[in-house]
PDB file of C-alpha atoms in Angstrom:
ATOM      1  CA  MET A   1     -58.880-224.936  23.181  1.00  0.00           C
ATOM      2  CA  GLU A   2     -58.403-227.524  25.554  1.00  0.00           C
ATOM      3  CA  TYR A   3     -60.218-228.593  28.363  1.00  0.00           C
ATOM      4  CA  LYS A   4     -59.588-231.081  31.261  1.00  0.00           C
ATOM      5  CA  ALA A   5     -61.891-231.832  34.364  1.00  0.00           C
ATOM      6  CA  ILE A   6     -61.183-232.825  38.021  1.00  0.00           C
ATOM      7  CA  SER A   7     -63.584-234.258  40.278  1.00  0.00           C
ATOM      8  CA  LEU A   8     -63.736-233.226  43.761  1.00  0.00           C
ATOM      9  CA  HIS A   9     -65.665-234.099  46.919  1.00  0.00           C
ATOM     10  CA  GLN A  10     -68.178-231.827  48.574  1.00  0.00           C
ATOM     11  CA  PRO A  11     -68.082-229.046  50.051  1.00  0.00           C
ATOM     12  CA  TRP A  12     -64.307-228.510  48.470  1.00  0.00           C
ATOM     13  CA  ALA A  13     -65.723-228.490  44.918  1.00  0.00           C
ATOM     14  CA  SER A  14     -68.236-225.896  45.576  1.00  0.00           C
ATOM     15  CA  LEU A  15     -65.753-223.729  47.791  1.00  0.00           C
ATOM     16  CA  ILE A  16     -63.822-223.447  44.462  1.00  0.00           C
ATOM     17  CA  ALA A  17     -66.761-222.489  42.670  1.00  0.00           C
ATOM     18  CA  LEU A  18     -67.674-219.836  45.404  1.00  0.00           C
ATOM     19  CA  GLU A  19     -64.306-218.595  44.784  1.00  0.00           C
ATOM     20  CA  ILE A  20     -63.132-219.349  48.637  1.00  0.00           C
ATOM     21  CA  LYS A  21     -60.818-222.031  48.016  1.00  0.00           C
ATOM     22  CA  LYS A  22     -58.076-220.744  45.075  1.00  0.00           C
ATOM     23  CA  ARG A  23     -55.622-223.825  45.454  1.00  0.00           C
ATOM     24  CA  GLU A  24     -56.092-227.704  44.869  1.00  0.00           C
ATOM     25  CA  THR A  25     -53.699-229.520  46.930  1.00  0.00           C
ATOM     26  CA  ARG A  26     -52.617-232.815  45.452  1.00  0.00           C
ATOM     27  CA  SER A  27     -50.276-235.531  46.146  1.00  0.00           C
ATOM     28  CA  TRP A  28     -49.246-235.306  42.678  1.00  0.00           C
ATOM     29  CA  SER A  29     -47.990-232.254  40.018  1.00  0.00           C
ATOM     30  CA  THR A  30     -49.346-231.265  36.587  1.00  0.00           C
ATOM     31  CA  LYS A  31     -47.837-229.915  33.949  1.00  0.00           C
ATOM     32  CA  TYR A  32     -51.186-229.311  32.385  1.00  0.00           C
ATOM     33  CA  ARG A  33     -52.017-225.227  32.452  1.00  0.00           C
ATOM     34  CA  GLY A  34     -55.457-224.113  30.863  1.00  0.00           C
ATOM     35  CA  LYS A  35     -58.980-224.525  31.457  1.00  0.00           C
ATOM     36  CA  LEU A  36     -60.228-226.599  34.105  1.00  0.00           C
ATOM     37  CA  LEU A  37     -63.830-227.902  35.097  1.00  0.00           C
ATOM     38  CA  ILE A  38     -64.506-228.271  38.611  1.00  0.00           C
ATOM     39  CA  CYS A  39     -66.931-231.101  39.080  1.00  0.00           C
ATOM     40  CA  SER A  40     -68.445-232.454  42.317  1.00  0.00           C
ATOM     41  CA  THR A  41     -68.125-236.398  42.870  1.00  0.00           C
ATOM     42  CA  LYS A  42     -71.322-238.431  43.092  1.00  0.00           C
ATOM     43  CA  LYS A  43     -70.008-239.942  46.424  1.00  0.00           C
ATOM     44  CA  LYS A  44     -71.357-238.095  49.699  1.00  0.00           C
ATOM     45  CA  TYR A  45     -68.436-237.304  51.609  1.00  0.00           C
ATOM     46  CA  VAL A  46     -68.597-236.424  55.240  1.00  0.00           C
ATOM     47  CA  PRO A  47     -66.026-234.028  56.051  1.00  0.00           C
ATOM     48  CA  ASN A  48     -64.660-232.827  59.745  1.00  0.00           C
ATOM     49  CA  SER A  49     -67.429-231.004  60.771  1.00  0.00           C
ATOM     50  CA  GLU A  50     -65.494-228.959  63.135  1.00  0.00           C
ATOM     51  CA  LEU A  51     -63.287-227.965  60.291  1.00  0.00           C
ATOM     52  CA  ILE A  52     -65.922-227.174  57.934  1.00  0.00           C
ATOM     53  CA  ASN A  53     -67.918-224.763  60.971  1.00  0.00           C
ATOM     54  CA  LYS A  54     -64.367-222.859  60.915  1.00  0.00           C
ATOM     55  CA  ILE A  55     -64.265-222.494  57.342  1.00  0.00           C
ATOM     56  CA  PHE A  56     -67.983-221.362  56.979  1.00  0.00           C
ATOM     57  CA  ASP A  57     -67.315-218.830  60.184  1.00  0.00           C
ATOM     58  CA  LEU A  58     -64.100-217.413  58.222  1.00  0.00           C
ATOM     59  CA  THR A  59     -66.394-216.525  55.152  1.00  0.00           C
ATOM     60  CA  ASP A  60     -69.949-215.009  54.204  1.00  0.00           C
ATOM     61  CA  ILE A  61     -70.876-218.676  53.941  1.00  0.00           C
ATOM     62  CA  GLY A  62     -71.517-218.771  57.319  1.00  0.00           C
ATOM     63  CA  ALA A  63     -74.523-216.485  56.794  1.00  0.00           C
ATOM     64  CA  PHE A  64     -75.048-218.404  53.502  1.00  0.00           C
ATOM     65  CA  ASP A  65     -75.165-215.105  51.299  1.00  0.00           C
ATOM     66  CA  ARG A  66     -78.098-216.410  48.712  1.00  0.00           C
ATOM     67  CA  ARG A  67     -76.710-214.432  45.978  1.00  0.00           C
ATOM     68  CA  ARG A  68     -73.810-216.343  45.938  1.00  0.00           C
ATOM     69  CA  LEU A  69     -75.336-220.095  46.570  1.00  0.00           C
ATOM     70  CA  ASP A  70     -78.296-219.546  43.830  1.00  0.00           C
ATOM     71  CA  PHE A  71     -76.434-221.479  41.317  1.00  0.00           C
ATOM     72  CA  LEU A  72     -76.090-224.234  43.958  1.00  0.00           C
ATOM     73  CA  GLY A  73     -79.733-224.620  44.201  1.00  0.00           C
ATOM     74  CA  VAL A  74     -79.155-224.705  47.862  1.00  0.00           C
ATOM     75  CA  ASN A  75     -81.957-224.349  50.114  1.00  0.00           C
ATOM     76  CA  THR A  76     -80.344-224.655  53.540  1.00  0.00           C
ATOM     77  CA  THR A  77     -77.381-224.035  55.189  1.00  0.00           C
ATOM     78  CA  TYR A  78     -76.543-227.877  55.450  1.00  0.00           C
ATOM     79  CA  THR A  79     -73.233-229.096  53.132  1.00  0.00           C
ATOM     80  CA  GLU A  80     -74.891-232.404  52.278  1.00  0.00           C
ATOM     81  CA  TYR A  81     -77.542-230.653  50.186  1.00  0.00           C
ATOM     82  CA  LEU A  82     -74.538-229.484  47.492  1.00  0.00           C
ATOM     83  CA  PRO A  83     -74.941-230.696  44.472  1.00  0.00           C
ATOM     84  CA  LEU A  84     -73.466-233.882  43.760  1.00  0.00           C
ATOM     85  CA  GLY A  85     -72.031-235.500  40.094  1.00  0.00           C
ATOM     86  CA  LYS A  86     -72.260-231.894  38.463  1.00  0.00           C
ATOM     87  CA  VAL A  87     -70.032-229.365  36.579  1.00  0.00           C
ATOM     88  CA  LEU A  88     -70.210-226.417  38.812  1.00  0.00           C
ATOM     89  CA  CYS A  89     -67.477-224.206  37.342  1.00  0.00           C
ATOM     90  CA  VAL A  90     -64.514-223.617  35.101  1.00  0.00           C
ATOM     91  CA  VAL A  91     -61.165-222.163  36.207  1.00  0.00           C
ATOM     92  CA  ASP A  92     -57.881-221.328  34.911  1.00  0.00           C
ATOM     93  CA  LEU A  93     -55.068-223.630  36.340  1.00  0.00           C
ATOM     94  CA  THR A  94     -52.745-221.223  35.942  1.00  0.00           C
ATOM     95  CA  ASN A  95     -49.731-223.172  38.142  1.00  0.00           C
ATOM     96  CA  CYS A  96     -48.458-225.911  40.091  1.00  0.00           C
ATOM     97  CA  ASP A  97     -45.912-225.322  43.247  1.00  0.00           C
ATOM     98  CA  GLN A  98     -44.562-228.041  45.123  1.00  0.00           C
ATOM     99  CA  MET A  99     -45.021-227.357  49.219  1.00  0.00           C
ATOM    100  CA  THR A 100     -41.931-227.340  51.298  1.00  0.00           C
ATOM    101  CA  ALA A 101     -41.688-227.630  55.196  1.00  0.00           C
ATOM    102  CA  ASN A 102     -41.624-224.831  57.619  1.00  0.00           C
ATOM    103  CA  ASN A 103     -38.864-225.036  59.731  1.00  0.00           C
ATOM    104  CA  GLY A 104     -38.660-228.733  59.292  1.00  0.00           C
ATOM    105  CA  ASP A 105     -42.382-229.371  60.257  1.00  0.00           C
ATOM    106  CA  ASN A 106     -43.901-231.262  57.363  1.00  0.00           C
ATOM    107  CA  ASP A 107     -47.562-230.751  58.458  1.00  0.00           C
ATOM    108  CA  ASP A 108     -46.686-226.798  57.957  1.00  0.00           C
ATOM    109  CA  ALA A 109     -45.801-226.255  54.566  1.00  0.00           C
ATOM    110  CA  PHE A 110     -45.145-223.132  52.737  1.00  0.00           C
ATOM    111  CA  ILE A 111     -45.165-222.215  49.092  1.00  0.00           C
ATOM    112  CA  ASN A 112     -42.655-220.112  47.608  1.00  0.00           C
ATOM    113  CA  GLY A 113     -41.196-219.192  51.101  1.00  0.00           C
ATOM    114  CA  GLU A 114     -44.774-218.131  52.339  1.00  0.00           C
ATOM    115  CA  ARG A 115     -47.546-219.685  54.346  1.00  0.00           C
ATOM    116  CA  PRO A 116     -50.967-219.953  52.668  1.00  0.00           C
ATOM    117  CA  PRO A 117     -53.666-217.905  54.453  1.00  0.00           C
ATOM    118  CA  LEU A 118     -55.564-219.677  57.096  1.00  0.00           C
ATOM    119  CA  LEU A 119     -58.766-220.250  55.126  1.00  0.00           C
ATOM    120  CA  GLU A 120     -56.996-221.466  52.122  1.00  0.00           C
ATOM    121  CA  TRP A 121     -54.758-223.901  54.590  1.00  0.00           C
ATOM    122  CA  LEU A 122     -57.854-224.961  56.158  1.00  0.00           C
ATOM    123  CA  CYS A 123     -59.501-226.248  53.068  1.00  0.00           C
ATOM    124  CA  GLY A 124     -56.580-228.284  51.873  1.00  0.00           C
ATOM    125  CA  ASN A 125     -53.953-230.764  52.573  1.00  0.00           C
ATOM    126  CA  TRP A 126     -50.783-228.763  53.163  1.00  0.00           C
ATOM    127  CA  GLN A 127     -47.780-230.858  53.823  1.00  0.00           C
ATOM    128  CA  ALA A 128     -44.362-230.770  52.698  1.00  0.00           C
ATOM    129  CA  GLY A 129     -43.759-232.731  49.410  1.00  0.00           C
ATOM    130  CA  ARG A 130     -47.393-232.208  48.265  1.00  0.00           C
ATOM    131  CA  TYR A 131     -48.672-229.766  45.262  1.00  0.00           C
ATOM    132  CA  ALA A 132     -51.032-226.705  45.281  1.00  0.00           C
ATOM    133  CA  TRP A 133     -52.408-226.111  41.931  1.00  0.00           C
ATOM    134  CA  GLU A 134     -53.456-222.353  41.606  1.00  0.00           C
ATOM    135  CA  LEU A 135     -56.713-221.597  40.491  1.00  0.00           C
ATOM    136  CA  SER A 136     -57.957-218.527  38.756  1.00  0.00           C
ATOM    137  CA  ASN A 137     -60.459-216.687  36.809  1.00  0.00           C
ATOM    138  CA  THR A 138     -63.436-218.710  38.195  1.00  0.00           C
ATOM    139  CA  ASN A 139     -66.330-218.768  36.338  1.00  0.00           C
ATOM    140  CA  ARG A 140     -69.486-220.327  37.586  1.00  0.00           C
ATOM    141  CA  LEU A 141     -72.230-222.297  35.653  1.00  0.00           C
ATOM    142  CA  THR A 142     -76.035-220.708  35.644  1.00  0.00           C
ATOM    143  CA  LYS A 143     -76.931-224.284  36.236  1.00  0.00           C
ATOM    144  CA  PRO A 144     -74.827-227.123  37.501  1.00  0.00           C
ATOM    145  CA  ILE A 145     -74.850-229.749  34.774  1.00  0.00           C
ATOM    146  CA  PRO A 146     -74.624-233.774  35.531  1.00  0.00           C
ATOM    147  CA  ILE A 147     -71.651-235.347  34.815  1.00  0.00           C
ATOM    148  CA  LYS A 148     -69.762-238.867  35.276  1.00  0.00           C
ATOM    149  CA  GLY A 149     -66.474-238.094  36.958  1.00  0.00           C
ATOM    150  CA  HIS A 150     -63.149-239.689  37.029  1.00  0.00           C
ATOM    151  CA  GLN A 151     -60.088-239.997  39.016  1.00  0.00           C
ATOM    152  CA  GLY A 152     -57.067-237.604  38.055  1.00  0.00           C
ATOM    153  CA  LEU A 153     -57.103-235.017  35.531  1.00  0.00           C
ATOM    154  CA  TRP A 154     -59.612-236.260  32.492  1.00  0.00           C
ATOM    155  CA  ILE A 155     -60.843-234.993  29.156  1.00  0.00           C
ATOM    156  CA  PRO A 156     -64.580-234.088  29.374  1.00  0.00           C
ATOM    157  CA  ASP A 157     -66.649-234.760  26.133  1.00  0.00           C
ATOM    158  CA  ASP A 158     -67.084-231.996  23.176  1.00  0.00           C
ATOM    159  CA  SER A 159     -71.014-232.474  24.154  1.00  0.00           C
ATOM    160  CA  ILE A 160     -70.168-231.128  28.131  1.00  0.00           C
ATOM    161  CA  ILE A 161     -67.705-228.828  26.975  1.00  0.00           C
ATOM    162  CA  LYS A 162     -70.314-227.505  24.485  1.00  0.00           C
ATOM    163  CA  GLU A 163     -72.953-227.426  27.330  1.00  0.00           C
ATOM    164  CA  VAL A 164     -70.713-225.878  29.796  1.00  0.00           C
ATOM    165  CA  LYS A 165     -69.564-222.483  27.275  1.00  0.00           C
ATOM    166  CA  ASN A 166     -73.410-222.188  26.806  1.00  0.00           C
ATOM    167  CA  ASN A 167     -74.086-222.168  30.765  1.00  0.00           C
ATOM    168  CA  LEU A 168     -71.267-219.936  31.912  1.00  0.00           C
ATOM    169  CA  THR A 169     -72.193-216.714  34.118  1.00  0.00           C
ATOM    170  CA  ARG A 170     -69.445-214.769  31.560  1.00  0.00           C
ATOM    171  CA  ASP A 171     -67.978-215.217  28.360  1.00  0.00           C
TER     172      ASP A 171
END
């Protein structure tokens, strides 16, 4: 079975691992469908704190449900303590849809004629012409695995895939 990987800044990688972010928005399409490792970048990214607070307010992350965050090794509610340079989970990349403008408003994009839910919209860059990758069957690792990421979609080493398979929360 083929695996590919993508490196994402935090907190976006963890939001996918926690099944809060179900679509990854990109400026480019992909024909790849299959297993995708979600990796966090090593570089610290400082997102708009107002946006992150809004996302947290709309989820149980606002209360930081410890059962869901244990695998991240998070000991605080601050996003700067999320793991960097790690494989966090495996998802199935099942679809890739191009976004279309809502009544000519390129900054208010739809997928298949529907606006994404507010939480999903806050977690991505929803502009006409961009692409939304549909992610499903999220399987978190019991412990994040260190990895050297790359830009774009990339093929992880067999040793990483083996380690990932041995650390999944379910088969």
